[in-house]
PDB file of C-alpha atoms in Angstrom:
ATOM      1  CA  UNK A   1      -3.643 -13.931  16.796  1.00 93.00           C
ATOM      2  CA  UNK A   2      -3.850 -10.357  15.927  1.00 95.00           C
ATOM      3  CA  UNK A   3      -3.784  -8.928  19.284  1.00 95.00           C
ATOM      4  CA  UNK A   4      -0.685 -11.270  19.588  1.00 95.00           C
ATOM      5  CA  UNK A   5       0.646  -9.983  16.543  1.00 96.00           C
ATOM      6  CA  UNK A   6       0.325  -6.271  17.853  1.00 96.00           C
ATOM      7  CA  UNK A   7       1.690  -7.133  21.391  1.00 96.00           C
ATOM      8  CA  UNK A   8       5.256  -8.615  19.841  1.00 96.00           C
ATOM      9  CA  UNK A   9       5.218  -5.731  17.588  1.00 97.00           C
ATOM     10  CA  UNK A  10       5.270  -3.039  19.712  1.00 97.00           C
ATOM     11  CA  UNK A  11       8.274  -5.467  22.241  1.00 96.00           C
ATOM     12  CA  UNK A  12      10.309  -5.264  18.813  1.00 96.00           C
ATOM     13  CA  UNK A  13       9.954  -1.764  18.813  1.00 96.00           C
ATOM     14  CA  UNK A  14      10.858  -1.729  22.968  1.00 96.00           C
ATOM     15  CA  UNK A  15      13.472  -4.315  22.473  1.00 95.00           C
ATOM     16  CA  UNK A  16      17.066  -3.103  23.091  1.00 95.00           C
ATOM     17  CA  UNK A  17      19.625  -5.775  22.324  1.00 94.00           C
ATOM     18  CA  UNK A  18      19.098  -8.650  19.911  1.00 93.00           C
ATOM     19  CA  UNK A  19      19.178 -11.021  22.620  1.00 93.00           C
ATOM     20  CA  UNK A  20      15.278 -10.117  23.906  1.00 94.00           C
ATOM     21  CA  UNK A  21      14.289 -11.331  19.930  1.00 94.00           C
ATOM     22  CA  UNK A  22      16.367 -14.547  20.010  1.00 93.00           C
ATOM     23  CA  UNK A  23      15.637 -15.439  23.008  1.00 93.00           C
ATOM     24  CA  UNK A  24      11.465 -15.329  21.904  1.00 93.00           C
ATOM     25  CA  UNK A  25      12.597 -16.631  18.490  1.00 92.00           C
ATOM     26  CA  UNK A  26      13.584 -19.830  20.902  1.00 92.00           C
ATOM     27  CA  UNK A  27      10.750 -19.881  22.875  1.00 91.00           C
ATOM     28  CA  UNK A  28       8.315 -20.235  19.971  1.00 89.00           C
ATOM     29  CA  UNK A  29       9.966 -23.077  18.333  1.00 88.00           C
ATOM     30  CA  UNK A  30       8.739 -24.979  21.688  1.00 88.00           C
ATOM     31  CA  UNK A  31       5.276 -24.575  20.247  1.00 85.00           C
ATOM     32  CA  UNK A  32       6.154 -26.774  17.297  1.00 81.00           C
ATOM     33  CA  UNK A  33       4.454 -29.847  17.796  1.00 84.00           C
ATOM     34  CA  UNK A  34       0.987 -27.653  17.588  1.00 83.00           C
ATOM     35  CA  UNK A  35       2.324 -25.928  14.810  1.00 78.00           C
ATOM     36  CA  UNK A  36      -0.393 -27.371  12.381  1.00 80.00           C
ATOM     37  CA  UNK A  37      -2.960 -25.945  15.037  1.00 84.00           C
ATOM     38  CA  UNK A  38      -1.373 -22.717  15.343  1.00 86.00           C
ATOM     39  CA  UNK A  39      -0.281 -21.506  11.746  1.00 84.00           C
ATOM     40  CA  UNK A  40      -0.647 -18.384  13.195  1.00 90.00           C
ATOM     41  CA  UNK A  41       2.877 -19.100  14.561  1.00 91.00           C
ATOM     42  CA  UNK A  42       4.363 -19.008  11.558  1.00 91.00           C
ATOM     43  CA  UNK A  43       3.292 -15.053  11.718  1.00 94.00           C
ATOM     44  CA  UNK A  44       5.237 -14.389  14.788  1.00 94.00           C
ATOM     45  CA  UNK A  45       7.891 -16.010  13.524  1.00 94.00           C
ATOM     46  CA  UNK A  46       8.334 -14.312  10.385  1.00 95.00           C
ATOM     47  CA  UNK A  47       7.915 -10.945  12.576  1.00 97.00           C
ATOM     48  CA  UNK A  48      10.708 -11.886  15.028  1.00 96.00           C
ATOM     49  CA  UNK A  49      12.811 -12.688  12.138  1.00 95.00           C
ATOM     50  CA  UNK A  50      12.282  -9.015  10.539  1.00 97.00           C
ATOM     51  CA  UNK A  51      12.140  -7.480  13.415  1.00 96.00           C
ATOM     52  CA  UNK A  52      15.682  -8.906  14.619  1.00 95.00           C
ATOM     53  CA  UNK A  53      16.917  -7.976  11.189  1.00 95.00           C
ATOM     54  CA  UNK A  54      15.731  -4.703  10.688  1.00 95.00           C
ATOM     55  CA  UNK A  55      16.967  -3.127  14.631  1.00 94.00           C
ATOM     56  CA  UNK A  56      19.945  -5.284  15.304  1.00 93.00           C
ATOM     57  CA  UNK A  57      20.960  -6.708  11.935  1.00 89.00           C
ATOM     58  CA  UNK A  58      23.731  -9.600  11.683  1.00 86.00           C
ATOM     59  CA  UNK A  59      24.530 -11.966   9.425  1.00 87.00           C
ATOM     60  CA  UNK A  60      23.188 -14.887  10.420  1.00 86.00           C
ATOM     61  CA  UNK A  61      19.692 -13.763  10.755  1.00 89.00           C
ATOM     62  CA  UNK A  62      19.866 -12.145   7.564  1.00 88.00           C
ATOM     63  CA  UNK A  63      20.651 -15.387   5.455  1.00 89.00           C
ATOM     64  CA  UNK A  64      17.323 -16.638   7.536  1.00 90.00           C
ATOM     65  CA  UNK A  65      15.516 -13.705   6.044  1.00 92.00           C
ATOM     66  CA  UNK A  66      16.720 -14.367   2.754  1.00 93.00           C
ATOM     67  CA  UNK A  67      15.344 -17.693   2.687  1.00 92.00           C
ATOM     68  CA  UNK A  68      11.589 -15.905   3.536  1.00 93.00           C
ATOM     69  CA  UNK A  69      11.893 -13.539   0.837  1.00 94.00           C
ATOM     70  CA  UNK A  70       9.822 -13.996  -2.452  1.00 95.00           C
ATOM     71  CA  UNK A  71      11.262 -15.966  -5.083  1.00 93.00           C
ATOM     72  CA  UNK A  72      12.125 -14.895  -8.901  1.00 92.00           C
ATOM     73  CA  UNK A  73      11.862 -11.717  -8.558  1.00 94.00           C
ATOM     74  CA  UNK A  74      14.006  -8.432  -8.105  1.00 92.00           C
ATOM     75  CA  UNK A  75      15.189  -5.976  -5.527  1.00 95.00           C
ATOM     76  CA  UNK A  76      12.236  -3.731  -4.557  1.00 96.00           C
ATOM     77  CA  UNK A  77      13.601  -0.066  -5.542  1.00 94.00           C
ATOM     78  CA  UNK A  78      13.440   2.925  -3.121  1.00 94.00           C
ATOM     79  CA  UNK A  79      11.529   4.953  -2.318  1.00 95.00           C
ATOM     80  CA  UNK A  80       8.806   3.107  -1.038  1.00 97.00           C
ATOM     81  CA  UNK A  81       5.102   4.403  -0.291  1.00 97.00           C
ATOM     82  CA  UNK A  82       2.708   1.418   1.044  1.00 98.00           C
ATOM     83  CA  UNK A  83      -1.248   2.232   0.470  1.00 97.00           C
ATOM     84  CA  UNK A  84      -3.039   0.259   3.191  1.00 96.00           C
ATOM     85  CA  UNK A  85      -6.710   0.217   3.798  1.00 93.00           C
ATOM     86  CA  UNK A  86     -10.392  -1.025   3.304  1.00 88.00           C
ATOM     87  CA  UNK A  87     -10.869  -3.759   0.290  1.00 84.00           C
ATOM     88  CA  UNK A  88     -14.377  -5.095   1.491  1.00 71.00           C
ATOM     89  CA  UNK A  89     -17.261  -4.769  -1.194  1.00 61.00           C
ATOM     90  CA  UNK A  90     -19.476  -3.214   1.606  1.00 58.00           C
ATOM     91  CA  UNK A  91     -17.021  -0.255   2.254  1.00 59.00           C
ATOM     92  CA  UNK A  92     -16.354   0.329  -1.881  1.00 63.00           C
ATOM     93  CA  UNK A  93     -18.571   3.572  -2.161  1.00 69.00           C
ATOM     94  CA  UNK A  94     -16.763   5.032   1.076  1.00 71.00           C
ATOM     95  CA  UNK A  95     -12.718   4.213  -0.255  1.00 74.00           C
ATOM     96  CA  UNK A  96     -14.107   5.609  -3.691  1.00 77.00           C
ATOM     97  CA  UNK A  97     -14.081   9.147  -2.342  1.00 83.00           C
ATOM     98  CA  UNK A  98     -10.439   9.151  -1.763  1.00 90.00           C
ATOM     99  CA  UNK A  99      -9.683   8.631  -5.182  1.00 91.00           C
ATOM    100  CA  UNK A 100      -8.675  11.782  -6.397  1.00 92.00           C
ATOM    101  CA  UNK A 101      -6.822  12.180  -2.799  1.00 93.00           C
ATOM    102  CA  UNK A 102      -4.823   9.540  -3.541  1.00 94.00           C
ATOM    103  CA  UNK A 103      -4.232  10.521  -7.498  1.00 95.00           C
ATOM    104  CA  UNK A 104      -3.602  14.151  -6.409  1.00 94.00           C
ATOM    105  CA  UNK A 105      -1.143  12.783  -3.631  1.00 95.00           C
ATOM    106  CA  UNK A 106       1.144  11.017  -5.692  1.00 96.00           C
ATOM    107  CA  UNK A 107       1.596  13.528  -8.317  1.00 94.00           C
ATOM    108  CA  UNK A 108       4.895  14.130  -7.968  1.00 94.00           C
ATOM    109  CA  UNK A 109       6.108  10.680  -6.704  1.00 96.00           C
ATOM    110  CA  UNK A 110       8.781   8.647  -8.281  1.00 96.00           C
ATOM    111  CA  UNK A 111       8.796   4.781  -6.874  1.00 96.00           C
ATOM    112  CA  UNK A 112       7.605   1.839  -5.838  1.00 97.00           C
ATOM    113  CA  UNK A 113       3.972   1.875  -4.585  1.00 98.00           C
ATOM    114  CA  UNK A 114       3.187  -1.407  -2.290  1.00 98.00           C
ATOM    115  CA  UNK A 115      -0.311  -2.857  -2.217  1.00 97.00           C
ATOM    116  CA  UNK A 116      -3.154  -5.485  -1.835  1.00 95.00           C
ATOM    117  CA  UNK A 117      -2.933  -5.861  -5.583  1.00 95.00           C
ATOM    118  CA  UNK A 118      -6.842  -6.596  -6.224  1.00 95.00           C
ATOM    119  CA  UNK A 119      -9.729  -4.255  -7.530  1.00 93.00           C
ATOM    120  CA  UNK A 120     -11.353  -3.821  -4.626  1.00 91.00           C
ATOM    121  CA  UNK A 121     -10.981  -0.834  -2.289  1.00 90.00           C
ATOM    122  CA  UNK A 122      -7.671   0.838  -1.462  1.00 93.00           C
ATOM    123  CA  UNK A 123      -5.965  -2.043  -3.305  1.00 94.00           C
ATOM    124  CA  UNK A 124      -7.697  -0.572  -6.734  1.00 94.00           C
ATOM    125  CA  UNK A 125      -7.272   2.940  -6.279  1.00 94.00           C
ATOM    126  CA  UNK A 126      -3.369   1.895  -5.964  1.00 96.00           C
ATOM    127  CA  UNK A 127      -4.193   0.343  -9.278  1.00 96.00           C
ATOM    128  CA  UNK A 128      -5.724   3.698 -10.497  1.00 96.00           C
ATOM    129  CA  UNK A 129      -2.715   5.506  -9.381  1.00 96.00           C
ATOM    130  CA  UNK A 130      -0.256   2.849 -11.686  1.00 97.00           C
ATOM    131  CA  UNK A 131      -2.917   3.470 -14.828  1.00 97.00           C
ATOM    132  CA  UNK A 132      -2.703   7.485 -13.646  1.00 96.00           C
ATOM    133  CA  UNK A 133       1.586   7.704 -13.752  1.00 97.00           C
ATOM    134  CA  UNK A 134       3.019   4.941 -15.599  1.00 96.00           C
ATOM    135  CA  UNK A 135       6.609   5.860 -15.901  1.00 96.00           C
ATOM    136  CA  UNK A 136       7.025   7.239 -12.806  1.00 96.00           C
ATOM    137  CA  UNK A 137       5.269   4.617 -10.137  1.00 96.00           C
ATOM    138  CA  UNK A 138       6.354   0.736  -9.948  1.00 97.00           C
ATOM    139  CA  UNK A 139       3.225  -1.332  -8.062  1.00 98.00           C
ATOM    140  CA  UNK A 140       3.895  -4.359  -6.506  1.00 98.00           C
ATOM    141  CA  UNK A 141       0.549  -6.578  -5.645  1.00 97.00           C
ATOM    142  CA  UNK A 142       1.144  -9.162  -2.851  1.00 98.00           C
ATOM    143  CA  UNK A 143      -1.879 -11.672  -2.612  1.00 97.00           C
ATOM    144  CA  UNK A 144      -2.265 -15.302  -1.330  1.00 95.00           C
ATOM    145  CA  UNK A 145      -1.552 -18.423  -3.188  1.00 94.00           C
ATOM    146  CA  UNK A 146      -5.501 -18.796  -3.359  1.00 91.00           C
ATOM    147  CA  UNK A 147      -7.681 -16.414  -4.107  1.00 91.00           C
ATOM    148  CA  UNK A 148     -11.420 -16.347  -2.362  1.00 89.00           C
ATOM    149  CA  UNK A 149     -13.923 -16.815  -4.792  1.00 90.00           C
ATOM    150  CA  UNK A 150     -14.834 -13.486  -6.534  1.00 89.00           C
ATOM    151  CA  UNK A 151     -11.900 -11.457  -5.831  1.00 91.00           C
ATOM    152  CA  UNK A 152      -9.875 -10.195  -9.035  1.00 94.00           C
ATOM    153  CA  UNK A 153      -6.211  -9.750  -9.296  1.00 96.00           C
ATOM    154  CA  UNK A 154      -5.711  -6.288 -10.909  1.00 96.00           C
ATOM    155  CA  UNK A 155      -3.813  -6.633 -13.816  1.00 96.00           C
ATOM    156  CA  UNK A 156      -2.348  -2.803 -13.641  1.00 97.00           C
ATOM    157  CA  UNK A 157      -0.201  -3.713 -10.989  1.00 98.00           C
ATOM    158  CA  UNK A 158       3.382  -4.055 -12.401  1.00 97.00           C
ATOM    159  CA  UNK A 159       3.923  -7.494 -10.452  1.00 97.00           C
ATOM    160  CA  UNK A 160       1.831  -9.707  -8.449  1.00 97.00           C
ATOM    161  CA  UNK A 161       3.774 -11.646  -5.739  1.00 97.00           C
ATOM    162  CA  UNK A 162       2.099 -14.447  -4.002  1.00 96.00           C
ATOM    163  CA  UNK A 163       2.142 -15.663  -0.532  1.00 95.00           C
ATOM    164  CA  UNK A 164       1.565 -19.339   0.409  1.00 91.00           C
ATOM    165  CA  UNK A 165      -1.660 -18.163   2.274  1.00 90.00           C
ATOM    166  CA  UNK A 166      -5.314 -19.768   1.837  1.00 89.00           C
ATOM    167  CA  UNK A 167      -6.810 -16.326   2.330  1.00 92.00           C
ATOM    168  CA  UNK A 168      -5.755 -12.384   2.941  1.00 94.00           C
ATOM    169  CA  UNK A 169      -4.187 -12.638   6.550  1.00 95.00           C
ATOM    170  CA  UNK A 170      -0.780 -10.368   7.623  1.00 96.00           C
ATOM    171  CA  UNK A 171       1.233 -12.896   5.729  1.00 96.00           C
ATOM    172  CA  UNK A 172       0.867 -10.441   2.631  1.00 97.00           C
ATOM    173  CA  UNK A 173       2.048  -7.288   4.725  1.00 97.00           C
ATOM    174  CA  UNK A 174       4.826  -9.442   6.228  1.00 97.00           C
ATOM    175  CA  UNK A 175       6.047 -10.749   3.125  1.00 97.00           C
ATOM    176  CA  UNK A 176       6.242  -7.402   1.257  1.00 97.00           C
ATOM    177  CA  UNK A 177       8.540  -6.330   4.887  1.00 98.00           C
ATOM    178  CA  UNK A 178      10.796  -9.473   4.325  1.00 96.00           C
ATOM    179  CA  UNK A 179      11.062  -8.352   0.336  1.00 97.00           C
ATOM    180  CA  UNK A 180      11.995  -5.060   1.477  1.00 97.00           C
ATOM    181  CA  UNK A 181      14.876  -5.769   4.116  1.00 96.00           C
ATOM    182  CA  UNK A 182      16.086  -8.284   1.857  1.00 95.00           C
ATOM    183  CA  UNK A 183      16.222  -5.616  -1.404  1.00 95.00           C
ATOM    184  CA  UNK A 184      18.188  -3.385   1.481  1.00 94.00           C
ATOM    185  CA  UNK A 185      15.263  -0.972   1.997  1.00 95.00           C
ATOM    186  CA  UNK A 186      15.568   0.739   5.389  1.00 94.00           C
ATOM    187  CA  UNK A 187      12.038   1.334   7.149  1.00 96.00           C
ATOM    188  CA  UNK A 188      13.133   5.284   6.993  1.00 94.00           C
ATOM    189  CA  UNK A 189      12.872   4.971   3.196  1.00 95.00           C
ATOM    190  CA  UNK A 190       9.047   3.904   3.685  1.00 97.00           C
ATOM    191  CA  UNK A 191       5.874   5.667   4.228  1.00 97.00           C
ATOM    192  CA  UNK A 192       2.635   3.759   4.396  1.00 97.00           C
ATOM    193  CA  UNK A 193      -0.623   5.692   3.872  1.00 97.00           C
ATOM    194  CA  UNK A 194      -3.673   3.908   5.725  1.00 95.00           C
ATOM    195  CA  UNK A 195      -7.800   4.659   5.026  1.00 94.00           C
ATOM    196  CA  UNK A 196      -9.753   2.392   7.466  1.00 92.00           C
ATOM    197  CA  UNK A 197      -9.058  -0.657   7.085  1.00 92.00           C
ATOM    198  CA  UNK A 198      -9.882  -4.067   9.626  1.00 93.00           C
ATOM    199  CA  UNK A 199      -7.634  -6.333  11.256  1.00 95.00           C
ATOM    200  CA  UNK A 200      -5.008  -7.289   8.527  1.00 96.00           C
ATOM    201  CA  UNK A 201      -4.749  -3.121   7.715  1.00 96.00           C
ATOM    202  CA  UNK A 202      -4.913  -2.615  11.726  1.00 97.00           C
ATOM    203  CA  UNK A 203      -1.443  -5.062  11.491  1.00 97.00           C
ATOM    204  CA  UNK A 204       0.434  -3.298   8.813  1.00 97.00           C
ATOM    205  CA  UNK A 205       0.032  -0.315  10.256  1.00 98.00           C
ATOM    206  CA  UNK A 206       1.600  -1.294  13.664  1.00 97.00           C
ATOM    207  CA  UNK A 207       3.894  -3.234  11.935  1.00 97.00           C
ATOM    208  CA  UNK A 208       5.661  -0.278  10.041  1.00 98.00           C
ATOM    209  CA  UNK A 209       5.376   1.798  12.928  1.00 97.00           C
ATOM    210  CA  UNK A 210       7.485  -0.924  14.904  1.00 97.00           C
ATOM    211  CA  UNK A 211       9.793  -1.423  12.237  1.00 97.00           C
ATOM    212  CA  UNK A 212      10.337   2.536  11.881  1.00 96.00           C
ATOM    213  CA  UNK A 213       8.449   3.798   8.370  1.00 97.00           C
ATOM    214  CA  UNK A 214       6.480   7.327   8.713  1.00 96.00           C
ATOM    215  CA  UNK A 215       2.648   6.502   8.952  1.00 97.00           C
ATOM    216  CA  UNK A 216      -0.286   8.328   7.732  1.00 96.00           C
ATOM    217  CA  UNK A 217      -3.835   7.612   8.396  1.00 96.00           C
ATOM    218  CA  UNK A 218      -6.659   9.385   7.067  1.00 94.00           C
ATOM    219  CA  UNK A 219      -8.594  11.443   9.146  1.00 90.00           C
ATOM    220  CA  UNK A 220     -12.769  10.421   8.883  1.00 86.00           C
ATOM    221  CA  UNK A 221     -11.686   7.272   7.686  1.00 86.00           C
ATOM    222  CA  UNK A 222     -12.653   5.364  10.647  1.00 86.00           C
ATOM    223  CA  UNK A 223     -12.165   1.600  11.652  1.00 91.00           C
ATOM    224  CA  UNK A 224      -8.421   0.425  11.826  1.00 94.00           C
ATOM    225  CA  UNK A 225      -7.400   4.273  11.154  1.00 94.00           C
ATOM    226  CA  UNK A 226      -9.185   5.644  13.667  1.00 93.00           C
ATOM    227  CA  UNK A 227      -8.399   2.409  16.348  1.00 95.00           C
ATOM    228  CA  UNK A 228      -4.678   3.475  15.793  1.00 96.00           C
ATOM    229  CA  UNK A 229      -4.837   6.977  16.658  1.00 93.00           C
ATOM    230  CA  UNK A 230      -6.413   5.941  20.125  1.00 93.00           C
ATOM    231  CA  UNK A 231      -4.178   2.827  20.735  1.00 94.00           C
ATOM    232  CA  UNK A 232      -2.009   4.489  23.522  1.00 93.00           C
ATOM    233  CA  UNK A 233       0.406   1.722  22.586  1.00 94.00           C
ATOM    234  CA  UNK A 234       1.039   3.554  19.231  1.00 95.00           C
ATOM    235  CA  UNK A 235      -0.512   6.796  19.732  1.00 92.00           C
ATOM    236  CA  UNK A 236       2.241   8.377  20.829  1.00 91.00           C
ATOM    237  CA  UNK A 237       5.008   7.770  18.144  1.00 93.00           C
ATOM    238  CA  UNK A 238       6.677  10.297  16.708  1.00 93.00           C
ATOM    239  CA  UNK A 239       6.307   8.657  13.171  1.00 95.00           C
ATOM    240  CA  UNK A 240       2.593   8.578  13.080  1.00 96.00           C
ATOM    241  CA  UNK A 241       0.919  11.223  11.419  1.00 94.00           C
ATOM    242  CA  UNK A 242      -3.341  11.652  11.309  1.00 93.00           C
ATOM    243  CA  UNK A 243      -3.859  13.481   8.146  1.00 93.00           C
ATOM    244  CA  UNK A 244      -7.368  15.255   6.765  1.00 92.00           C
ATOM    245  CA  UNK A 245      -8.704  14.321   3.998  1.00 90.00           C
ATOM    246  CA  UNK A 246      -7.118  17.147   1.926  1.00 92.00           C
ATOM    247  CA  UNK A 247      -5.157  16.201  -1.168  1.00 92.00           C
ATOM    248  CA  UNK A 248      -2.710  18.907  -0.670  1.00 93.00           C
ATOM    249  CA  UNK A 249      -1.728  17.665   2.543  1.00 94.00           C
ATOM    250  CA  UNK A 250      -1.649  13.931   1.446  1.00 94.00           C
ATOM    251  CA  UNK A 251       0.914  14.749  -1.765  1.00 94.00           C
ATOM    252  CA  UNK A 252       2.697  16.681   0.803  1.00 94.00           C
ATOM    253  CA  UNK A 253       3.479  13.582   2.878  1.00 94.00           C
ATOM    254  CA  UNK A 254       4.009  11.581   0.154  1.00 94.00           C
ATOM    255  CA  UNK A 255       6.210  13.854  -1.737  1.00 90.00           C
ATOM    256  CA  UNK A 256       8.381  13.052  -4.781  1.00 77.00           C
ATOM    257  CA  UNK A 257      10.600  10.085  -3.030  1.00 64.00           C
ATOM    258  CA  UNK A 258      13.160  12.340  -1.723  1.00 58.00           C
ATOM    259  CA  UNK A 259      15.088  10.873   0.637  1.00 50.00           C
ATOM    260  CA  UNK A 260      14.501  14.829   2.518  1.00 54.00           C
ATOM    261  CA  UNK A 261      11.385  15.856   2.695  1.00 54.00           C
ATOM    262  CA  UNK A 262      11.152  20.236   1.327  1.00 55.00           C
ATOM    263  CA  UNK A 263      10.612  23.075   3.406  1.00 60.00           C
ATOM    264  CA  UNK A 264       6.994  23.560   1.960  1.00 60.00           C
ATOM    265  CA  UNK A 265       6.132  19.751   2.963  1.00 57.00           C
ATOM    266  CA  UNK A 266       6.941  19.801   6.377  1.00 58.00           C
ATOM    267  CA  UNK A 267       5.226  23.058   7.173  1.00 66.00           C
ATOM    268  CA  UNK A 268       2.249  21.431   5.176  1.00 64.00           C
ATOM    269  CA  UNK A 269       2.072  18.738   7.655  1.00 58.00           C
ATOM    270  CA  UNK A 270       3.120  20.361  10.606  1.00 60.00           C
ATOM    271  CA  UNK A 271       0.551  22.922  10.092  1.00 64.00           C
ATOM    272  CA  UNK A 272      -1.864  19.296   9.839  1.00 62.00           C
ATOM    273  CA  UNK A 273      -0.475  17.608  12.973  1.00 59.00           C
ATOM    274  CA  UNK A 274      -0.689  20.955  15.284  1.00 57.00           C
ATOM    275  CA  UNK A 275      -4.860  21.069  13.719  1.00 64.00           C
ATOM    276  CA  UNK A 276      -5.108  17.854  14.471  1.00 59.00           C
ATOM    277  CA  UNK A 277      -3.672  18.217  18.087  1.00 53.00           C
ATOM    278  CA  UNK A 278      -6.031  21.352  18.851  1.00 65.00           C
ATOM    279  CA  UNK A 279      -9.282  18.893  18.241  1.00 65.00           C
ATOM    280  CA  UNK A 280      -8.068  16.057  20.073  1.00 58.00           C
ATOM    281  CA  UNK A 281      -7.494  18.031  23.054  1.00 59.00           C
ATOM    282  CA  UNK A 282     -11.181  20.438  22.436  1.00 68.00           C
ATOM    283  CA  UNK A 283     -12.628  17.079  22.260  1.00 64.00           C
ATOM    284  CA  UNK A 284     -10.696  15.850  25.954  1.00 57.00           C
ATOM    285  CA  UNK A 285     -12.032  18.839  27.620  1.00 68.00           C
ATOM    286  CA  UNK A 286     -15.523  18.484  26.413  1.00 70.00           C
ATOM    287  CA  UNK A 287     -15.889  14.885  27.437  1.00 64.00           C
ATOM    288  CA  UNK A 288     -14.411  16.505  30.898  1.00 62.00           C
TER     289      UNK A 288
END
């Protein structure tokens, strides 16, 4: 499913007329009748829907996204940063030492921060980041209707929205992306900031790289991160970034929320991205 996931991600991004998503939108209600074997189809078809809306919006498929879209609560507010990443127990002590990167990095933001709105991992520190600036950050949690035993919901987050999913899967990411295009958030208002991560972070971060938000991924941070960087099916996008580890560098992407990023923060990352370009190609020609 998650290979499948990544595969009609990067079409959507490909796709140039609406007619290429309807006409798979159409195709995968034939599959139906196994629907109750394949709830995974219910992913695709949630994507399709977001996808169609977000590159070749319409009416009709927006009152279809409206239906998907959380209920009893508000328009999500731009900007938008979403802070993606590791949340297992056995990977705690390594997300811990981003802490103050991620503190430091949002210094001077003013928004909505998007996360998996538990303790654990990356989904905490965003937690630590809502207890650091509390009038100037907005976290939204999204988690499944049931909880595995022995995760906590963190109860910093501003609001917890619930999916109608037995477990974590990429319903959570694709619900916050139905919330958004529904509250009229363009994907060129979002950035998404990823630190390792497994499968369901390895699908968000295709996923706003298909829809068109800015990604960052940690340098060092390994697993999904790293994956992405070498994925030649994303590698090459002009709106992913691999950052170091450096604070300075991280609140430089992240910036304050203005819709233009300064001077001072694109020569930041620039600087970042042409470092990061020098290694990857010292490391070609010593493999050569």
């Amino acid at each position: 499913p998650h290979e499948s996931l990544a595969a009609y991600a990067k079409a959507i991004q490909l796709s140039t007329n609406y007619w290429m998503i309807k006409t798979s939108l159409r195709l995968l209600d034939q599959l139906k009748v196994v629907r109750e074997v394949l709830p995974e189809c219910e992913w695709i078809r949630r994507l399709l829907l977001i996808g169609w809306a977000v590159k070749f919006p319409e009416p009709d498929v927006q009152k279809q996204l409206v239906q998907l879209a959380s209920i009893g609560y508000g328009p999500i507010a731009c900007p938008v940063v979403i802070v993606a990443g590791s949340t297992g127990a056995n990977v705690e002590q390594q997300t811990q030492n981003y802490h103050h990167i991620l503190l430091e990095g949002f210094q001077d933001f003013k928004g909505t921060v998007i996360s998996g709105g538990t303790t654990a991992g990356i989904s905490g520190l965003a937690g630590d980041v809502q207890q650091e600036y509390p009038a100037a950050i907005h976290t939204i949690g999204y988690v499944p209707e049931l909880v595995p035993v022995g995760v906590v919901i963190d109860d910093r987050y501003q609001e917890i929205r619930r999916t109608k999913g037995h477990d974590f899967s990429v319903l959570e990411p694709l619900q916050y992306w139905a919330d958004l295009i529904v509250s009229g958030v363009q994907p060129s208002q979002v950035k998404l900031v990823g630190i390792s991560g497994g499968a369901i972070s390895a699908a968000e971060y295709r996923l706003a790289l298909a829809f068109g938000a800015r990604v960052a991924v940690i340098r060092g941070s390994e697993r999904a991160a790293a994956e992405l960087v070498a994925d030649t099916d994303w590698s090459d996008s002009n709106l992913l970034v691999s950052l170091p580890a450096d604070a300075m560098i991280v609140r430089a992407f992240i910036g304050s929320g203005s819709p233009k990023m300064e001077h001072s923060a694109r020569d930041t990352i620039a600087r970042a991205v042409h470092e990061e370009y020098r290694k990857l190609q010292a490391d070609r020609l010593a493999r050569q």
